[in-house]
Amino acid sequence: MVRFIIIRLLQTVVALIGIAMLIFVLVRVSGDPALMLASATHTAEDIQQIRVNLGLDKSIPEQFWIFVTDVVQGDLGESLFKKKPVTEMIGAALPNSLRLIVPSWAVAMLGALLLGVLGATRRDGFLDNGVKFIAILGQALPGFWVAIVAVFIFSVTWQLLPTSGLGGIDHYVLPVCTLGFFVLPGMMRLVRSSMLDVLDSEYIKLARIKGLSERRIIWKHALRNAVIAPLTVAGMLFAMLITGAVIIETVFSWPGIGFIIVEGVLARDFPLVQAIVIMVASFVLGINLLVDISYAWIDPQIRYQRT
Amino acid sequence: MSEIVLKVEDLHTSFFTRSGEFRAVDGVSFHVREAETFGLVGESACGKTVTGLSILRLLPEPAGKIVSGKITLDGTNILELSKKEMRAYRGAMISMILQDPMTSLNPVYTVGNQIAEPVRQHQRIQDKNMVEEKVISALRLLRIPAPERRLQDYPFQMSGGMRQRVVGSIAMSCYPRLLIADEPTTALDATIQAQYIALFKDVQKETDVAIIFITHDFGVVANMCHRVGVMYAGKIVETAATSTIFKAPRHPYTNALIHSVPRLDRKDDRLYSIEGQPPSLLNLPPGCRFAPRCPDVMDICNEQQPQEVEISEGHSVSCWKVK
Amino acid sequence: MSDVILEGRDLKKYYPVTKGLLQRTIGWVRAIDGISFTIERGKTLSLVGESGAGKTTAAKAVLLLERLTSGEILFEDRDIYKFSKSQMKAEYRPRVQSVQQNPWSSMNPRMRVRDIIAEPLVVNTKQTKEQIRKRVLELLEQVGLAPNQADYYPHEFSGGQRQRIAVARALALNPSLVVLDEPVSALDVSIRAQIMNLLKDLQNQFNLSYLVIAHNLATVRFMSHSVAIMYLGQIVEYGDAEELFQHPLHPYTRALISASMLTLPEDAEQGVEQIILKGEMPSPLNPPPGCRFHTRCSETQDICSKEVPEMKEYGKQHVRCHHVVYR
Amino acid sequence: MPEKASDSETTARPVVSGLSRRARIMRRLTFIVPVTILSLMIIMAIFADLAWLGLPDVGLAPYDPVKMSLPDRLMPPFWDEEGSTEHLLGTDKMGRDILSRLIFGARISLSVSLLVILITSFVGTVLGILGGYLGGRTEAFLMRITDISLAFPPILVAMLLAVSMGPSFVTVVLAISLLGWAAYARLIRGETLRLRQMDFVAQARIIGASPLRIMLRHIFPNVINPLIIIMTLQIGLLIITEASLSFLGVGIPPPAPSWGNMINDGRNLVDTAWWISTFPGIAIALVVMSGNFFGDWLRDKLDPRLRQL
């Protein structure tokens, strides 16, 4: 198990370097950052000055080396507009994002698990059709539109909840629910179908032959096997949460990572955007690592094979 | 003669699907006695597995339904039991062994855990040590070496033969009256298969359990069963003691099956073979179901279904040729 | 040219078992470990054994689906591993064909029967469309299918009919040797006889050689001229089929035959006891020292766990056992 | 190898569904309605105007979608008292006709989706088949990249590209495609691995077929069904992604009438001019739902095994 984690960890580091390289190349290939930053009022000297500031006058390998060493040291550059180190900005925004993402994730996961299982076990019943309806609707409505409509209904028309910004618990209700709704349908669908597959299996048949109660069969025998498949897409779930967070934070003016990256994009604050992308990339890799490990924990076969 | 444990009378089970009604089991009757093994033999789709599942009332929902018939276990018609009462029968009074040991155990729980479940459920034992004792004795019944050390093993750590013994332990853990074994040895190698059959003969001697042995392999039938019912397209065409089936089969289908299998004890140059395929269960011939393939077909065979005739004590045949 | 069409000499296939960060090799799975056999023209050799015995690996080596670790395969007295690529393509591949166990997965579901049977001709020959069409119809007839069935897809056939199509495909290139990998075990009992009779008829008609992989001894006795019994990667007994079935010399062969024998209830009462082997086949990763069978053998002696028995000749049979009682 | 009893193969899984009449009608409706909506959208996209025939003034859209007309600004839909049949679905804050923008929006959404689907399915299929068939290190490497790509939010790549290249149609297509191939590669590789185990592939090797022939003749035809299913199911996802990007200002740059742009335009006016955001929202929902229903229907028809897609 330890050895397995070490291998995965090494692979993760290699992948991180690969991604840094990819981002570096992507940015250099797709345009001259200095020209992008320059507006009509800049003279040729100004542009040259920006180049020097960003280190763009050096050779490509040299630039890459500087880029990598900076990243490794945690120096992700300075925001072009706020004139602050981007790490500082991210540090301030990240907790806000987590405050939004973690409860949404919990709400979505619990909801998906519960509804997915109930749907699968009462196949084609009233509840199952309700579950399917939520899934269809949730996957068809754009999240930002749902958020806007929710604001219109709950905050503007009924004035029950605040429209935007940080604050007390009431400020959380709308953003958390809408973000949760972002990821819930997909997960629910997956839990449902994976549960249906498991319920079809021979060992569930054997559990029935044993005379176990349906409840025991579902929550003991089927569930643990059924969560293996949704777990494999936990990475995709993370991607969906980040995407959702960017949108929801924008709609609710929630000062998290998503909010500042959108600001950064609109202001063409290139170091900020790049830094956030790199940060998210390392998160992605971390999540992949965690998934692999928890996978091994749930499925004893993997756990034993790799010790 | 020992007492009758299970009696199945005129059982009809169908699957209702988009393309119509599949009459998987169409009027099947037989009985099994204490300490007796009854073989249900036939080719794929003849209805032998569905018969087994009907007895447990575990047909795939919602398509499968028992249309009519009577299934009596120790004098109780189990088709009249409530769902809850039926559940108390399963695992305790009637149990089953499935074909493929590689998929019939839950991969994420230990063997001990899985055997303990029926013990806790049906014998209402909660004391941990008592349960463990019961589990170990179930493993011992199936001759699993070093049972104490096996409790914590996961299924994937065992060979196919061992897993099938674990499935046997689960089935026998509450000492049921009736065991349905659905091709339990088909997925096993020849020498392991012989071990398993010998083992089950011992288990039967120790527990007096009645066994319904579902298989397509006549070799297994000969070694294991006391009496045999041969199934074709949803019906039992011939029932008799095992040696009678082998030595004096009366139904042309039984005869064809027995003679189309090559013999190990002599060299054959050609095999007896019947042409064609079993009929579709959606579109059954009006008369005898075997008529289209039968070498001795007569006019009446294509028009009317033959009735079951008892030609001697314990030997019944459904064929127009047999009077 | 001798009568031997294919000869395997001391074939070995080891798979490395690796572990750890650097994928260090910590052992070898000896799938087959020094087996030799010959197949004569127009005759059938069967490799028999339980799963894990190595029979499938041997067949795959002959079909070039696996590269051997060592050993020679002689085809008409020439070592095929010394063939050039083009020689292989022209002189070996087309002449050694096969029929697989599972008729449900051995055909591309997206191809018509016509194209399935024609594919070997398309890949290996430069025949015209018309020639190929004629040949396909001829093959269909030979395996007992109607010409109008050529335009159906495989899923429109039953298992037995599919196996006939597979036989037609194997015969398309007029091969000398056909590898039959469990040709009837996936079929229903009443269909098996049809296919086995067909295979025998075709063998006589075209003077084909068969290499049969099987676990069912009765099938083997019906099909074969000679038989090799395999256990844990080795051949333990090898020789003329009739001799072997009437006078099995190796204890494993005897156990296998006994396990597959029909014993009716009254036979058992008359004291005809089955030989029941104890235990299971050990892992090929860690085969027992000495005779590989000694852990399950009822006649085991001291020497069995210490010395590896050599293959010895007894009349028409070759046996790998320390204490053969011959006649 | 032990023999397999063929019971499980042929018998016995009759399709479990005692479908009632009502259910059958529902089933048919879930096919007809989505197909109608999708066809309507395609017609809207093609015939929004006939500029491609050299007739820019003829088309389904009543107005030029980007033409501003400040006097007509913020007109509600025609059924409202203040609305008029001049602008059936009203106008936005620049006085642009909502209906015309919706019709032209279909063109943008559809062309982005189609382009992305073509690029990603091609790349994903090629890599999936190669990885699955060749195996070994190629495959391991490919799968790691696939996993990472799947876990990476495409919205961030789009932002990075928008910053470095500036937002444009090309940026959007590129940004979504850069990660989008991974979903195909993952599925196709899985299918290829399954097919590679099948005896007919071994059989093709035995008759001497080359790896290229095996991949083209034996593997590819057998992955077409899942490929079509996933392509259909992707339509909805792509339309939403494009709309989200536009909404955040990193998609199709305004004033182009992308549905996401339109929702963004009306975002701060939901209380006074609800129609600006609502109609494009409904349009997206309808099209996405149709795409998903159609995909589900196709899957049930072609390959019910792929329930988890």
mmCIF file of N, CA and C in Angstrom, chain B residues 65-106:
data_model
loop_
_atom_site.group_PDB
_atom_site.id
_atom_site.type_symbol
_atom_site.label_atom_id
_atom_site.label_comp_id
_atom_site.label_asym_id
_atom_site.label_seq_id
_atom_site.Cartn_x
_atom_site.Cartn_y
_atom_site.Cartn_z
ATOM 1 N N LYS B 65 -43.326 -14.324 -13.799
ATOM 2 C CA LYS B 65 -44.467 -14.571 -12.901
ATOM 3 C C LYS B 65 -44.802 -16.051 -12.870
ATOM 4 N N ILE B 66 -45.134 -16.543 -11.673
ATOM 5 C CA ILE B 66 -45.672 -17.892 -11.571
ATOM 6 C C ILE B 66 -47.142 -17.790 -11.909
ATOM 7 N N VAL B 67 -47.532 -18.417 -13.011
ATOM 8 C CA VAL B 67 -48.899 -18.251 -13.494
ATOM 9 C C VAL B 67 -49.859 -19.153 -12.723
ATOM 10 N N SER B 68 -49.470 -20.424 -12.545
ATOM 11 C CA SER B 68 -50.323 -21.317 -11.767
ATOM 12 C C SER B 68 -49.491 -22.478 -11.273
ATOM 13 N N GLY B 69 -50.088 -23.285 -10.412
ATOM 14 C CA GLY B 69 -49.372 -24.434 -9.890
ATOM 15 C C GLY B 69 -49.334 -24.398 -8.374
ATOM 16 N N LYS B 70 -48.696 -25.415 -7.819
ATOM 17 C CA LYS B 70 -48.648 -25.533 -6.376
ATOM 18 C C LYS B 70 -47.261 -26.035 -6.003
ATOM 19 N N ILE B 71 -46.623 -25.363 -5.046
ATOM 20 C CA ILE B 71 -45.318 -25.827 -4.577
ATOM 21 C C ILE B 71 -45.436 -26.055 -3.073
ATOM 22 N N THR B 72 -45.317 -27.297 -2.650
ATOM 23 C CA THR B 72 -45.520 -27.617 -1.237
ATOM 24 C C THR B 72 -44.205 -28.032 -0.598
ATOM 25 N N LEU B 73 -43.825 -27.353 0.479
ATOM 26 C CA LEU B 73 -42.623 -27.729 1.220
ATOM 27 C C LEU B 73 -43.061 -28.187 2.605
ATOM 28 N N ASP B 74 -42.816 -29.444 2.923
ATOM 29 C CA ASP B 74 -43.236 -30.019 4.201
ATOM 30 C C ASP B 74 -44.695 -29.694 4.503
ATOM 31 N N GLY B 75 -45.535 -29.806 3.488
ATOM 32 C CA GLY B 75 -46.958 -29.625 3.696
ATOM 33 C C GLY B 75 -47.463 -28.201 3.588
ATOM 34 N N THR B 76 -46.561 -27.195 3.468
ATOM 35 C CA THR B 76 -47.014 -25.813 3.339
ATOM 36 C C THR B 76 -46.930 -25.380 1.881
ATOM 37 N N ASN B 77 -48.012 -24.826 1.364
ATOM 38 C CA ASN B 77 -47.942 -24.298 -0.001
ATOM 39 C C ASN B 77 -47.228 -22.955 0.040
ATOM 40 N N ILE B 78 -45.984 -22.918 -0.425
ATOM 41 C CA ILE B 78 -45.187 -21.702 -0.257
ATOM 42 C C ILE B 78 -45.628 -20.598 -1.198
ATOM 43 N N LEU B 79 -46.439 -20.923 -2.192
ATOM 44 C CA LEU B 79 -46.923 -19.855 -3.071
ATOM 45 C C LEU B 79 -47.967 -19.009 -2.354
ATOM 46 N N GLU B 80 -48.498 -19.520 -1.222
ATOM 47 C CA GLU B 80 -49.487 -18.742 -0.485
ATOM 48 C C GLU B 80 -48.876 -17.935 0.651
ATOM 49 N N LEU B 81 -47.564 -18.089 0.857
ATOM 50 C CA LEU B 81 -46.927 -17.353 1.951
ATOM 51 C C LEU B 81 -46.825 -15.872 1.611
ATOM 52 N N SER B 82 -46.831 -15.034 2.649
ATOM 53 C CA SER B 82 -46.597 -13.606 2.413
ATOM 54 C C SER B 82 -45.122 -13.421 2.075
ATOM 55 N N LYS B 83 -44.793 -12.235 1.563
ATOM 56 C CA LYS B 83 -43.401 -11.966 1.180
ATOM 57 C C LYS B 83 -42.467 -12.145 2.362
ATOM 58 N N LYS B 84 -42.935 -11.679 3.519
ATOM 59 C CA LYS B 84 -42.091 -11.729 4.703
ATOM 60 C C LYS B 84 -41.889 -13.170 5.168
ATOM 61 N N GLU B 85 -42.987 -13.941 5.150
ATOM 62 C CA GLU B 85 -42.869 -15.350 5.546
ATOM 63 C C GLU B 85 -41.942 -16.095 4.596
ATOM 64 N N MET B 86 -42.055 -15.758 3.312
ATOM 65 C CA MET B 86 -41.215 -16.417 2.305
ATOM 66 C C MET B 86 -39.747 -16.123 2.569
ATOM 67 N N ARG B 87 -39.490 -14.880 2.989
ATOM 68 C CA ARG B 87 -38.101 -14.513 3.250
ATOM 69 C C ARG B 87 -37.532 -15.338 4.396
ATOM 70 N N ALA B 88 -38.359 -15.640 5.372
ATOM 71 C CA ALA B 88 -37.893 -16.452 6.489
ATOM 72 C C ALA B 88 -37.615 -17.895 6.049
ATOM 73 N N TYR B 89 -38.262 -18.317 4.945
ATOM 74 C CA TYR B 89 -38.001 -19.648 4.403
ATOM 75 C C TYR B 89 -36.664 -19.706 3.666
ATOM 76 N N ARG B 90 -36.401 -18.636 2.918
ATOM 77 C CA ARG B 90 -35.180 -18.621 2.115
ATOM 78 C C ARG B 90 -33.952 -18.634 3.017
ATOM 79 N N GLY B 91 -32.995 -19.451 2.671
ATOM 80 C CA GLY B 91 -31.777 -19.497 3.459
ATOM 81 C C GLY B 91 -31.924 -20.387 4.666
ATOM 82 N N ALA B 92 -33.152 -20.482 5.230
ATOM 83 C CA ALA B 92 -33.361 -21.318 6.403
ATOM 84 C C ALA B 92 -33.932 -22.683 6.002
ATOM 85 N N MET B 93 -34.989 -22.665 5.193
ATOM 86 C CA MET B 93 -35.629 -23.919 4.789
ATOM 87 C C MET B 93 -35.214 -24.343 3.379
ATOM 88 N N ILE B 94 -35.117 -23.355 2.479
ATOM 89 C CA ILE B 94 -34.711 -23.642 1.097
ATOM 90 C C ILE B 94 -33.476 -22.806 0.803
ATOM 91 N N SER B 95 -32.489 -23.415 0.197
ATOM 92 C CA SER B 95 -31.314 -22.635 -0.165
ATOM 93 C C SER B 95 -30.882 -22.995 -1.572
ATOM 94 N N MET B 96 -29.934 -22.226 -2.088
ATOM 95 C CA MET B 96 -29.552 -22.471 -3.475
ATOM 96 C C MET B 96 -28.069 -22.191 -3.680
ATOM 97 N N ILE B 97 -27.467 -22.963 -4.571
ATOM 98 C CA ILE B 97 -26.074 -22.709 -4.965
ATOM 99 C C ILE B 97 -26.096 -22.299 -6.427
ATOM 100 N N LEU B 98 -25.459 -21.175 -6.716
ATOM 101 C CA LEU B 98 -25.473 -20.670 -8.090
ATOM 102 C C LEU B 98 -24.292 -21.222 -8.869
ATOM 103 N N GLN B 99 -24.350 -21.020 -10.173
ATOM 104 C CA GLN B 99 -23.392 -21.663 -11.062
ATOM 105 C C GLN B 99 -21.959 -21.153 -10.937
ATOM 106 N N ASP B 100 -21.815 -19.828 -10.940
ATOM 107 C CA ASP B 100 -20.468 -19.303 -11.106
ATOM 108 C C ASP B 100 -19.890 -18.788 -9.787
ATOM 109 N N PRO B 101 -18.957 -19.543 -9.206
ATOM 110 C CA PRO B 101 -18.419 -19.119 -7.904
ATOM 111 C C PRO B 101 -17.633 -17.814 -8.000
ATOM 112 N N MET B 102 -17.227 -17.435 -9.217
ATOM 113 C CA MET B 102 -16.425 -16.226 -9.339
ATOM 114 C C MET B 102 -17.282 -14.969 -9.155
ATOM 115 N N THR B 103 -18.572 -15.043 -9.432
ATOM 116 C CA THR B 103 -19.395 -13.842 -9.300
ATOM 117 C C THR B 103 -20.440 -13.941 -8.198
ATOM 118 N N SER B 104 -20.599 -15.105 -7.582
ATOM 119 C CA SER B 104 -21.732 -15.192 -6.658
ATOM 120 C C SER B 104 -21.385 -14.794 -5.228
ATOM 121 N N LEU B 105 -20.117 -14.478 -4.957
ATOM 122 C CA LEU B 105 -19.796 -13.935 -3.634
ATOM 123 C C LEU B 105 -19.562 -12.433 -3.748
ATOM 124 N N ASN B 106 -19.988 -11.712 -2.726
ATOM 125 C CA ASN B 106 -19.794 -10.261 -2.737
ATOM 126 C C ASN B 106 -18.304 -9.945 -2.578
#
